[in-house]
Coordinates of C-alpha atoms in Angstrom, one line a residue:
M1 CA -24.4 -38.0 -0.9
D2 CA -21.7 -39.1 -2.2
R3 CA -18.7 -36.5 -3.0
K4 CA -18.1 -36.7 -6.7
V5 CA -14.2 -35.7 -7.8
A6 CA -12.5 -35.8 -11.2
V7 CA -11.8 -38.3 -12.8
P8 CA -8.5 -38.0 -15.0
K9 CA -8.2 -40.5 -18.3
D10 CA -6.6 -43.0 -16.1
G11 CA -9.5 -43.6 -14.1
L12 CA -7.9 -42.7 -11.0
P13 CA -9.4 -39.2 -9.0
A14 CA -6.4 -37.0 -7.7
V15 CA -7.8 -35.5 -5.0
S16 CA -10.9 -35.5 -2.5
W17 CA -12.6 -33.9 -0.5
V18 CA -12.5 -34.6 3.5
P19 CA -15.4 -32.8 5.1
E20 CA -14.7 -31.6 8.2
E21 CA -18.3 -30.1 9.7
G22 CA -21.2 -32.3 7.7
E23 CA -22.2 -32.1 4.7
T24 CA -23.6 -28.9 4.6
L25 CA -20.2 -26.9 4.9
D26 CA -20.5 -26.0 1.2
Q27 CA -23.7 -25.2 1.8
E28 CA -22.9 -22.1 4.7
G29 CA -20.1 -21.7 2.8
D30 CA -22.4 -20.4 -0.2
E31 CA -23.9 -18.6 1.4
Q32 CA -21.8 -16.9 3.5
V33 CA -19.9 -15.6 0.1
K34 CA -23.8 -14.7 -0.6
D35 CA -23.4 -12.0 2.3
R36 CA -20.8 -10.6 2.0
G37 CA -21.1 -10.1 -1.7
Q38 CA -18.1 -10.9 -4.7
W39 CA -16.2 -9.1 -7.3
T40 CA -19.5 -9.1 -10.3
N41 CA -16.1 -9.9 -13.2
K42 CA -12.3 -9.7 -13.4
M43 CA -12.2 -6.8 -14.4
E44 CA -13.1 -5.0 -10.9
F45 CA -10.9 -6.9 -8.5
V46 CA -7.8 -5.6 -11.0
L47 CA -9.1 -2.2 -11.1
S48 CA -9.5 -2.6 -7.5
V49 CA -6.1 -3.7 -6.3
A50 CA -4.8 -1.6 -9.2
G51 CA -5.5 1.7 -7.7
E52 CA -4.9 0.8 -4.3
I53 CA -1.1 0.5 -5.6
I54 CA -0.8 2.6 -8.2
G55 CA -0.6 5.4 -6.2
L56 CA 0.6 9.0 -5.2
G57 CA 4.5 7.1 -4.3
N58 CA 4.1 5.9 -8.1
V59 CA 5.1 9.8 -8.9
W60 CA 6.5 11.5 -5.9
R61 CA 8.8 9.0 -4.3
F62 CA 10.4 5.5 -7.0
P63 CA 11.6 8.5 -9.4
Y64 CA 13.6 9.9 -6.9
L65 CA 14.9 7.3 -5.6
C66 CA 15.7 6.0 -9.3
Y67 CA 18.1 8.6 -9.6
K68 CA 19.7 9.9 -6.0
N69 CA 20.9 5.3 -6.3
G70 CA 22.6 5.4 -8.9
G71 CA 20.1 5.7 -11.9
G72 CA 19.8 2.4 -13.9
A73 CA 21.5 0.9 -11.6
F74 CA 18.4 1.3 -8.9
F75 CA 17.1 -1.1 -11.1
V76 CA 19.7 -4.0 -10.3
P77 CA 18.7 -4.8 -6.7
Y78 CA 14.9 -2.8 -7.4
F79 CA 13.8 -6.5 -9.8
I80 CA 15.8 -8.5 -6.6
F81 CA 13.4 -7.5 -3.2
F82 CA 11.1 -7.4 -7.0
L83 CA 10.9 -11.2 -7.6
S84 CA 12.3 -12.5 -4.4
C85 CA 10.0 -10.9 -1.9
G86 CA 7.3 -8.4 -4.5
I87 CA 5.9 -11.0 -6.2
P88 CA 5.8 -13.6 -3.5
V89 CA 4.6 -11.6 -0.6
F90 CA 1.7 -9.4 -3.2
F91 CA 0.1 -13.6 -4.6
L92 CA 0.5 -14.3 -0.8
E93 CA -2.1 -12.2 1.0
V94 CA -4.5 -12.2 -2.7
A95 CA -4.3 -16.6 -3.2
L96 CA -5.0 -16.2 0.9
G97 CA -8.2 -13.5 1.0
Q98 CA -9.2 -15.9 -2.1
Y99 CA -9.1 -19.1 -0.3
T100 CA -10.5 -18.0 3.2
S101 CA -12.9 -15.6 1.5
Q102 CA -12.1 -13.6 4.5
G103 CA -10.7 -9.8 5.8
S104 CA -7.0 -9.7 6.9
V105 CA -7.6 -10.4 10.7
T106 CA -9.9 -13.4 10.3
A107 CA -8.5 -14.7 7.1
W108 CA -5.3 -14.7 9.2
K109 CA -6.8 -16.4 12.6
K110 CA -8.3 -19.4 10.0
I111 CA -5.1 -20.7 8.8
C112 CA -3.0 -20.1 12.1
P113 CA -5.1 -19.2 15.2
L114 CA -1.8 -18.3 17.1
F115 CA -0.6 -15.3 14.0
Q116 CA -4.3 -13.6 13.6
G117 CA -1.6 -10.9 15.2
I118 CA -0.7 -10.4 12.3
G119 CA -4.3 -9.7 10.6
L120 CA -4.9 -6.7 13.9
A121 CA -0.9 -5.3 13.2
S122 CA -2.2 -4.8 8.9
V123 CA -6.0 -3.1 10.5
V124 CA -3.8 -0.8 13.1
I125 CA -1.6 -0.3 9.9
E126 CA -4.5 0.9 7.7
S127 CA -6.1 2.9 10.5
Y128 CA -3.5 5.2 10.5
L129 CA -3.3 5.5 6.4
N130 CA -7.1 6.2 7.3
V131 CA -6.2 9.2 9.1
Y132 CA -3.2 10.6 7.1
Y133 CA -3.3 9.6 3.8
I134 CA -6.5 11.5 3.0
I135 CA -4.3 14.6 4.3
I136 CA -2.8 14.5 0.8
L137 CA -6.1 14.8 -1.0
A138 CA -7.3 18.4 0.6
W139 CA -3.8 19.9 0.3
A140 CA -4.1 19.0 -4.0
L141 CA -7.7 20.1 -3.5
F142 CA -6.5 22.8 -2.4
Y143 CA -4.3 23.3 -5.0
L144 CA -6.7 22.5 -7.3
F145 CA -9.4 25.1 -6.9
S146 CA -6.2 27.3 -6.8
T147 CA -5.6 26.9 -9.9
F148 CA -8.8 28.8 -10.9
S149 CA -7.9 32.1 -10.9
S150 CA -6.7 34.1 -14.6
E151 CA -2.7 34.2 -12.5
L152 CA -2.0 31.3 -10.0
P153 CA -1.0 32.6 -7.0
W154 CA 1.9 31.0 -6.4
T155 CA 3.7 33.1 -9.7
T156 CA 4.5 36.3 -7.8
C157 CA 5.5 37.9 -4.2
T158 CA 2.6 40.7 -4.5
N159 CA 0.4 38.4 -2.9
S160 CA -0.8 39.1 0.9
W161 CA 0.6 36.3 2.5
N162 CA 4.0 37.2 1.5
T163 CA 6.2 38.8 3.2
E164 CA 9.2 41.2 2.0
L165 CA 11.8 38.3 2.0
C166 CA 9.9 36.5 -1.0
V167 CA 12.7 37.3 -4.4
N168 CA 10.7 36.0 -8.0
F169 CA 13.9 34.3 -8.5
L170 CA 12.1 33.5 -12.9
N171 CA 12.0 37.0 -13.1
H172 CA 15.2 38.0 -11.6
S173 CA 17.5 35.9 -13.4
G174 CA 20.1 38.4 -13.7
A175 CA 20.4 38.8 -9.5
S176 CA 22.9 38.8 -7.7
P177 CA 23.6 35.9 -5.9
M178 CA 22.5 36.6 -2.4
N179 CA 19.0 36.6 -4.6
H180 CA 19.6 33.1 -4.1
S181 CA 20.5 32.8 0.0
E182 CA 18.8 31.4 2.5
N183 CA 17.4 34.6 3.8
F184 CA 15.9 34.2 0.4
T185 CA 11.9 32.4 -0.6
S186 CA 10.0 31.8 -2.9
P187 CA 6.8 32.6 -3.9
V188 CA 5.7 28.7 -4.5
M189 CA 7.7 28.3 -1.2
E190 CA 5.1 30.9 0.4
F191 CA 2.6 29.9 -0.5
W192 CA 3.0 26.0 0.7
E193 CA 4.4 27.1 3.9
R194 CA 2.2 30.1 4.8
R195 CA -1.3 30.3 2.4
V196 CA -2.0 26.3 2.4
L197 CA -0.1 25.7 5.9
G198 CA 0.1 28.6 8.0
I199 CA 2.4 26.8 9.5
T200 CA 4.0 27.5 12.7
T201 CA 6.5 27.3 14.9
G202 CA 6.7 23.5 15.7
I203 CA 4.5 20.8 16.6
H204 CA 4.5 22.6 20.3
D205 CA 1.9 25.1 19.0
L206 CA -0.3 23.6 16.8
G207 CA -2.3 26.9 16.7
A208 CA -6.0 27.6 14.7
L209 CA -8.0 25.3 12.3
R210 CA -7.3 25.8 8.4
W211 CA -10.4 26.6 7.7
E212 CA -10.3 25.8 3.9
L213 CA -8.6 22.6 3.9
A214 CA -10.6 21.6 6.8
L215 CA -13.7 22.0 3.8
C216 CA -11.0 19.8 1.1
L217 CA -10.5 17.5 3.4
L218 CA -14.5 16.8 4.7
L219 CA -15.1 17.1 0.5
A220 CA -12.7 14.2 0.4
W221 CA -14.2 12.1 2.8
I222 CA -17.7 12.9 1.7
I223 CA -16.1 11.6 -1.8
C224 CA -14.5 8.8 -0.1
Y225 CA -17.7 8.1 1.7
F226 CA -20.3 7.5 -1.5
C227 CA -17.5 5.7 -3.4
I228 CA -17.8 2.8 -1.3
W229 CA -21.0 2.8 0.8
K230 CA -22.8 0.0 -0.9
G231 CA -19.4 -2.7 -0.4
V232 CA -17.6 -4.0 -3.3
K233 CA -21.1 -3.8 -5.5
S234 CA -20.3 0.7 -6.1
T235 CA -16.6 0.8 -5.6
G236 CA -15.8 -2.5 -8.2
K237 CA -18.0 0.3 -10.4
V238 CA -15.9 3.2 -9.3
V239 CA -12.7 1.9 -10.4
Y240 CA -13.2 1.9 -13.8
F241 CA -12.8 5.3 -13.9
T242 CA -11.0 6.8 -11.0
A243 CA -7.9 3.9 -11.7
T244 CA -7.5 4.5 -15.8
F245 CA -8.3 8.6 -15.8
P246 CA -5.5 9.2 -14.1
Y247 CA -2.9 6.8 -16.8
L248 CA -4.8 9.6 -19.5
M249 CA -3.6 12.2 -17.6
L250 CA 0.3 10.3 -17.2
I251 CA 0.7 10.3 -21.0
I252 CA -0.6 13.7 -21.4
L253 CA 1.6 15.1 -19.0
L254 CA 4.5 12.7 -20.7
I255 CA 4.0 14.5 -23.6
R256 CA 4.2 17.8 -22.5
G257 CA 7.2 17.0 -20.6
V258 CA 9.7 15.2 -23.3
T259 CA 8.7 17.6 -26.0
L260 CA 10.5 20.9 -22.9
P261 CA 13.2 21.9 -23.3
G262 CA 15.8 20.5 -21.2
A263 CA 13.9 17.6 -20.8
Y264 CA 16.9 14.9 -22.3
E265 CA 19.4 16.1 -19.5
G266 CA 16.6 15.7 -17.3
I267 CA 15.9 11.9 -18.2
L268 CA 19.6 11.4 -18.8
Y269 CA 19.8 12.2 -14.8
Y270 CA 16.9 9.4 -13.9
L271 CA 18.5 6.5 -15.7
K272 CA 22.4 7.6 -16.0
P273 CA 24.1 4.1 -15.1
D274 CA 26.4 4.6 -11.6
L275 CA 27.1 0.8 -10.6
V276 CA 29.7 2.0 -7.6
R277 CA 26.7 2.8 -5.7
L278 CA 25.8 -1.0 -5.3
Q279 CA 28.1 -1.3 -2.6
D280 CA 25.7 1.1 -0.2
P281 CA 23.9 -1.1 1.9
Q282 CA 21.7 2.2 1.4
V283 CA 20.7 1.9 -2.1
W284 CA 20.1 -1.9 -1.3
M285 CA 17.5 -0.5 1.9
D286 CA 15.7 2.5 -0.4
A287 CA 14.8 -1.0 -3.6
G288 CA 13.3 -3.4 -0.3
T289 CA 11.6 -0.3 0.9
Q290 CA 10.1 1.4 -2.1
I291 CA 8.6 -2.4 -3.0
F292 CA 6.7 -3.2 0.1
F293 CA 5.7 0.1 0.1
S294 CA 4.1 0.4 -4.0
F295 CA 3.2 -3.2 -3.4
A296 CA 0.6 -2.0 -0.2
I297 CA 2.5 -5.6 1.6
C298 CA 1.7 -6.0 5.0
Q299 CA -1.6 -3.3 4.7
G300 CA -4.1 -6.3 4.6
C301 CA -5.9 -4.5 1.0
L302 CA -4.5 -7.9 -0.9
T303 CA -6.1 -9.5 2.4
A304 CA -9.6 -7.8 2.3
L305 CA -9.8 -7.5 -2.0
G306 CA -8.8 -11.1 -3.1
S307 CA -11.5 -11.9 -0.6
Y308 CA -14.2 -11.0 -3.0
N309 CA -13.0 -13.2 -5.5
K310 CA -14.5 -16.7 -6.8
Y311 CA -13.0 -19.3 -5.5
H312 CA -11.9 -20.3 -8.9
N313 CA -10.4 -17.0 -10.1
N314 CA -6.4 -17.8 -11.2
C315 CA -4.8 -14.5 -8.4
Y316 CA -1.5 -16.3 -9.4
R317 CA -2.0 -14.8 -13.4
D318 CA -3.6 -11.2 -11.8
S319 CA -0.7 -11.0 -9.4
I320 CA 2.0 -11.2 -11.3
A321 CA 0.0 -8.8 -14.0
L322 CA -0.7 -6.6 -11.2
C323 CA 3.1 -6.3 -10.2
F324 CA 4.0 -5.5 -13.3
L325 CA 1.7 -2.8 -14.0
N326 CA 3.4 -1.4 -10.7
T327 CA 6.3 -1.0 -11.8
V328 CA 6.2 0.3 -16.0
T329 CA 3.8 2.9 -13.6
S330 CA 6.4 4.1 -11.9
F331 CA 9.2 3.8 -14.8
V332 CA 7.4 5.7 -17.3
A333 CA 6.3 8.4 -13.9
G334 CA 10.1 9.2 -14.1
F335 CA 9.9 10.5 -17.4
V336 CA 6.8 12.6 -16.9
V337 CA 9.0 14.6 -13.1
F338 CA 12.3 13.8 -14.7
S339 CA 11.5 15.6 -17.8
I340 CA 9.3 18.7 -15.9
L341 CA 12.5 18.4 -13.0
G342 CA 15.0 19.0 -17.0
F343 CA 13.1 21.6 -18.0
M344 CA 13.2 23.8 -14.6
S345 CA 17.0 23.2 -14.4
R346 CA 17.5 24.9 -17.6
E347 CA 15.0 28.0 -17.1
Q348 CA 16.1 27.9 -13.5
G349 CA 20.4 28.2 -14.9
V350 CA 21.2 25.7 -11.8
H351 CA 21.9 21.7 -11.8
I352 CA 19.7 19.4 -11.5
S353 CA 20.3 18.2 -7.7
E354 CA 18.6 21.4 -6.9
V355 CA 15.4 20.8 -7.9
A356 CA 14.9 17.5 -8.0
E357 CA 12.8 16.5 -4.7
S358 CA 10.4 13.7 -3.0
G359 CA 7.8 13.4 -1.6
P360 CA 5.4 16.4 -0.9
G361 CA 8.0 18.9 -2.0
L362 CA 7.5 17.5 -5.4
A363 CA 3.6 17.7 -5.7
F364 CA 3.2 21.0 -4.2
I365 CA 6.6 22.6 -4.5
A366 CA 8.1 21.8 -7.9
F367 CA 5.7 20.8 -10.1
P368 CA 4.0 24.4 -9.2
K369 CA 7.1 25.7 -10.1
A370 CA 7.5 24.0 -12.9
V371 CA 3.9 24.8 -14.8
T372 CA 4.4 28.6 -14.0
M373 CA 6.9 28.2 -16.5
M374 CA 5.0 26.6 -19.2
P375 CA 2.1 28.3 -21.8
L376 CA -1.0 27.5 -20.4
S377 CA 0.6 27.3 -16.8
Q378 CA -3.4 27.3 -15.4
L379 CA -4.9 23.7 -17.8
W380 CA -1.2 22.5 -17.1
S381 CA -1.9 22.9 -13.0
C382 CA -5.6 21.8 -13.1
L383 CA -4.4 18.6 -15.3
F384 CA -1.0 17.5 -12.7
F385 CA -3.6 17.5 -9.2
V386 CA -6.4 16.5 -10.8
M387 CA -3.6 13.2 -12.3
L388 CA -2.9 13.6 -7.8
I389 CA -6.0 13.5 -6.8
F390 CA -7.5 10.8 -8.3
L391 CA -4.4 8.7 -7.8
G392 CA -4.2 9.5 -4.2
L393 CA -8.5 8.8 -4.6
D394 CA -9.0 5.6 -5.9
S395 CA -5.7 4.5 -2.9
Q396 CA -7.8 6.3 0.3
F397 CA -11.5 4.6 -0.6
V398 CA -9.5 1.1 -1.3
C399 CA -8.5 1.2 2.0
M400 CA -11.7 2.4 3.9
E401 CA -13.1 -0.2 1.8
C402 CA -10.3 -3.4 2.9
L403 CA -10.4 -1.3 7.0
V404 CA -14.5 -2.2 7.0
T405 CA -14.2 -5.6 5.2
A406 CA -12.4 -6.5 8.2
S407 CA -14.6 -5.5 10.8
M408 CA -17.1 -6.8 9.1
D409 CA -15.3 -10.0 8.8
M410 CA -14.8 -10.1 12.6
F411 CA -18.5 -9.1 13.4
P412 CA -19.9 -10.2 11.1
G413 CA -24.0 -11.2 13.1
Q414 CA -23.8 -7.2 14.3
L415 CA -22.9 -5.9 11.7
R416 CA -24.1 -7.7 8.3
K417 CA -27.3 -6.1 8.6
R418 CA -29.3 -4.0 6.6
G419 CA -28.4 -1.0 7.1
R420 CA -25.3 -1.7 9.1
R421 CA -22.4 -1.2 6.9
Q422 CA -23.7 2.0 5.6
L423 CA -23.4 3.8 9.5
L424 CA -20.0 2.2 10.3
I425 CA -18.7 3.8 7.1
L426 CA -20.5 6.9 8.3
G427 CA -19.3 6.1 12.3
I428 CA -15.7 5.6 10.8
S429 CA -15.1 8.8 8.5
I430 CA -16.8 11.1 11.1
V431 CA -14.2 9.8 13.6
C432 CA -11.3 9.9 11.2
Y433 CA -12.3 13.1 10.2
L434 CA -11.9 14.3 13.7
I435 CA -9.0 13.2 13.8
G436 CA -7.3 14.5 11.1
L437 CA -8.3 18.0 12.1
L438 CA -5.8 18.2 14.3
L439 CA -4.0 17.8 10.7
V440 CA -4.8 20.7 9.2
T441 CA -4.3 23.2 11.7
E442 CA -1.1 25.3 11.3
G443 CA 1.2 23.5 13.3
G444 CA -0.4 19.6 11.4
M445 CA 2.2 19.4 8.7
Y446 CA 4.5 18.0 11.9
L447 CA 1.9 15.4 12.9
F448 CA 1.5 14.4 9.2
Q449 CA 5.5 14.2 8.8
L450 CA 5.1 12.0 12.5
F451 CA 2.2 9.5 10.9
D452 CA 4.2 8.8 7.9
Y453 CA 7.4 8.9 9.0
Y454 CA 6.5 6.3 11.8
A455 CA 3.1 4.9 11.3
C456 CA 3.0 3.4 8.2
S457 CA 7.5 3.1 7.9
G458 CA 8.8 0.4 6.2
I459 CA 10.6 -0.7 9.5
C460 CA 6.4 -2.4 10.3
L461 CA 6.1 -3.6 6.4
L462 CA 9.4 -5.5 6.9
F463 CA 8.8 -7.0 10.5
L464 CA 4.7 -8.3 9.7
S465 CA 6.5 -9.5 6.3
V466 CA 8.7 -12.1 8.6
F467 CA 5.8 -13.2 10.4
E468 CA 3.7 -13.2 7.3
V469 CA 5.5 -16.2 5.3
I470 CA 6.6 -18.0 8.6
C471 CA 3.1 -18.6 9.2
V472 CA 2.3 -19.4 5.3
S473 CA 5.7 -21.4 4.6
W474 CA 6.7 -23.1 7.9
V475 CA 3.6 -23.8 10.7
Y476 CA 0.7 -24.0 8.1
G477 CA 3.6 -25.3 5.9
A478 CA 4.9 -24.2 2.1
D479 CA 3.3 -28.0 0.7
R480 CA -0.5 -27.5 2.0
F481 CA -0.9 -24.0 1.0
Y482 CA 0.7 -25.5 -2.4
D483 CA -2.2 -27.7 -3.1
N484 CA -5.1 -25.0 -2.0
I485 CA -3.6 -22.5 -5.0
E486 CA -3.5 -25.9 -7.3
D487 CA -7.1 -26.4 -6.0
M488 CA -8.3 -23.0 -6.4
I489 CA -6.3 -22.3 -10.0
G490 CA -5.4 -25.9 -11.6
Y491 CA -2.0 -26.2 -11.4
R492 CA 0.9 -25.2 -8.9
P493 CA 3.0 -21.7 -8.8
W494 CA 6.5 -21.8 -10.2
P495 CA 8.5 -22.9 -7.5
L496 CA 11.1 -19.8 -7.0
V497 CA 7.9 -19.1 -5.1
K498 CA 7.4 -21.6 -2.9
I499 CA 11.7 -21.0 -2.3
S500 CA 11.1 -17.7 -1.8
W501 CA 8.5 -18.2 0.8
L502 CA 10.8 -20.8 2.7
F503 CA 13.8 -19.0 2.7
L504 CA 14.8 -15.7 0.9
T505 CA 11.9 -14.1 2.0
P506 CA 12.3 -13.9 5.6
G507 CA 15.9 -13.9 5.1
L508 CA 15.9 -10.7 3.0
C509 CA 13.3 -8.9 5.3
L510 CA 14.8 -9.5 8.5
A511 CA 18.1 -8.3 6.9
T512 CA 16.4 -5.6 5.6
F513 CA 14.4 -4.8 9.3
L514 CA 18.1 -4.9 10.8
F515 CA 19.3 -2.8 8.9
S516 CA 16.7 -0.8 8.8
L517 CA 16.9 -0.1 12.9
S518 CA 21.0 0.5 13.0
K519 CA 20.7 3.1 10.2
H520 CA 17.7 5.1 11.6
T521 CA 17.5 8.4 12.6
P522 CA 15.7 10.7 13.6
L523 CA 13.2 12.6 11.9
M524 CA 13.6 16.2 11.1
Y525 CA 10.7 18.2 8.6
N526 CA 13.1 20.0 6.1
N527 CA 16.3 19.1 7.2
V528 CA 16.6 21.6 10.0
Y529 CA 13.2 21.0 12.5
V530 CA 14.2 19.2 15.2
Y531 CA 11.8 17.6 16.8
P532 CA 10.8 17.8 21.2
T533 CA 11.3 14.2 23.5
W534 CA 8.1 13.6 23.5
G535 CA 7.2 14.1 19.4
Y536 CA 10.1 11.0 18.6
V537 CA 8.2 8.4 21.8
F538 CA 4.9 10.0 19.5
G539 CA 6.4 8.7 16.9
W540 CA 7.5 5.4 17.7
F541 CA 4.5 4.5 19.8
L542 CA 2.9 4.0 16.2
A543 CA 5.2 2.2 15.1
F544 CA 5.1 -0.3 18.1
S545 CA 1.5 -0.6 18.4
S546 CA 1.4 -2.3 15.3
M547 CA 4.6 -4.3 15.5
A548 CA 2.8 -5.1 19.0
C549 CA 0.1 -7.5 17.7
V550 CA 1.9 -9.9 17.2
P551 CA 3.5 -10.7 20.0
L552 CA 1.0 -9.6 22.5
C553 CA -1.8 -11.7 20.3
I554 CA 0.6 -15.0 20.7
V555 CA 1.0 -14.7 24.1
V556 CA -2.2 -14.1 24.8
S557 CA -3.3 -16.8 22.5
L558 CA -0.8 -19.6 24.7
L559 CA -2.4 -18.2 28.0
K560 CA -6.3 -17.9 27.4
T561 CA -5.4 -22.0 25.1
K562 CA -6.0 -25.0 28.5
G563 CA -4.2 -27.9 28.5
S564 CA -0.2 -28.6 28.2
F565 CA 1.9 -26.2 26.5
K566 CA 2.3 -28.6 23.9
K567 CA -1.2 -29.2 23.8
R568 CA -2.2 -25.6 23.2
L569 CA 0.9 -24.8 20.8
R570 CA -0.7 -27.9 18.9
Q571 CA -3.9 -26.2 18.9
L572 CA -3.2 -23.1 17.5
V573 CA -1.4 -23.3 14.9
T574 CA -4.4 -26.6 13.6
P575 CA -6.7 -24.4 10.3
D576 CA -9.5 -23.5 11.0
P577 CA -12.0 -27.6 10.1
S578 CA -14.4 -25.3 7.8
L579 CA -11.1 -24.5 5.4
R580 CA -11.9 -26.7 2.5
Q581 CA -8.2 -29.3 2.3
P582 CA -7.4 -31.1 -0.7
R583 CA -6.8 -34.2 0.4
R584 CA -4.6 -36.6 -1.9
H585 CA -5.0 -40.4 -2.4
P586 CA -1.5 -42.2 -1.1
C587 CA -2.1 -45.3 -3.6
Q588 CA -3.8 -43.2 -6.9
D589 CA -0.9 -44.6 -8.5
S590 CA -1.3 -47.8 -7.3
G591 CA -3.4 -49.1 -10.7
L592 CA -6.2 -50.5 -8.5
D593 CA -9.5 -48.2 -8.7
L594 CA -9.8 -48.5 -5.4
D595 CA -10.8 -45.8 -2.6
C596 CA -8.1 -46.4 0.0
R597 CA -7.9 -43.6 1.9
P598 CA -6.8 -43.0 5.2
S599 CA -9.3 -42.2 7.5
P600 CA -9.4 -38.3 8.2
L601 CA -8.4 -38.1 11.4
K602 CA -5.3 -40.6 10.4
E603 CA -5.0 -37.6 7.4
G604 CA -5.1 -35.4 9.0
F605 CA -2.1 -36.8 11.4
I606 CA -0.3 -37.3 8.1
A607 CA -0.7 -34.1 6.9
G608 CA 0.0 -32.4 10.0
E609 CA 3.5 -34.7 10.3
K610 CA 4.5 -34.0 6.6
E611 CA 3.1 -30.0 5.7
T612 CA 3.6 -28.0 9.0
H613 CA 6.6 -27.3 9.9
L614 CA 7.4 -26.0 13.1

């Protein structure tokens, strides 16, 4: 059967297709896509990715890093990493998924079998995320249910869980300085540590299960299950609400925040530039790791979500728009957070550095304390925790969807049968819930910190990003991948993207990775509790269990392949023949309307010599 190609005005075709597996290739590919499913429209893809990348880190991590690292000056290293690493790697992963129509593991295996360990590493990270990230939703649900009372339970020291050391500083503004010593605690802190966590003295004592948190965790998993149980058809509909509702809450809290007394001082501390801080390498490392955390890079999610796109979707434009949306959201969230922290510092008569927090400390200590100072405190507390739940919920179920996608693409014959998907999701949910019960024990917070600090650390993400860009730009070939992208979207992206893949991204990521290792400090809970040696060993095991997938798969692939070392290497860096590869006519400018292509075999050698760099 003759293949038709687009003929430009001069009458010469620019691109032709060379079928690798016979004429039924396209029909088989169409059937495969039909089995996997696709987004109904572009908006479902955009909102799903937005729901994944715009999460809790935008609210509780970026504003604090900006304040800590020189205010407005932090945007200098941030945007350098944004342009040279963030957008290029984000676009690479989305385009890879759209091009191969595969999840994270099989996508990397198709373009370069030697580096399929990248996909396996991302699945390991996704698995860890599925276990511990949803614990934050359980905490937020507990706080949300606690707000439905006549008085917020963290406002007084008269509750059953309070100790004699509890002092309500807000009602004792004229107290002596000893009230602010380390011997006294606030009702907010005691509610968090004694009522919610029931925290023990260390990781060696996990204590009893917190049944209220276990029930909240179960509720979170039930919601997550029904959000994705029908595949992209249900996920694409749910994100219309879960991805947009937090913005409504953010706008409401922003309006309330900037109208509070002291808000101006808080925003000033947030944005005031301190250019001297740019001399500190730690500032640059924080900027780089924040980009990778915030953009969900190297977690396999972007590849899986992109795999449900139509082949000719303009993923380049979508990627740039989503990256800017993520950054703008983080920037606006900073106004919300620091306007409220400025209000707290004025009300308490202390410097803003004493109330500025990041991570769980901001969500479950600083902000609950802030709402107690506002009229209608139950309303503002409810709005805040609803926003927090929805920010975390879509990140959780989209990550879950990506793990399911990777599993189904790895074993399509077994898992793409009727009812198997629902059973797979149910099985993963039950296993993750049972493991997660360890994190809602009285000592579970110590385990949570290990997962958060090591399992999905910046070190792991930076390590994988180096191999990702090397695989695509130097092994598969940046020019070849640009040809694939041009075939998908109709034009070649900005040359800076390719330059970043080839030089800037691997260089910056490798430098930041090595610096992170050299400046690594052991984890401490609340900057006080030092973990036992076996705790740190467990943490590093979580980190290396993902990073080790790449070199191990390289070694195993070389050992399993037959032939000389050169022959094995060539075979393992050859893309899957089922992938669509556009081939340019060598005589397209000769002025003759002739099909003078070399044979498919010879053409493959030309492409390999010209575009594959190893």
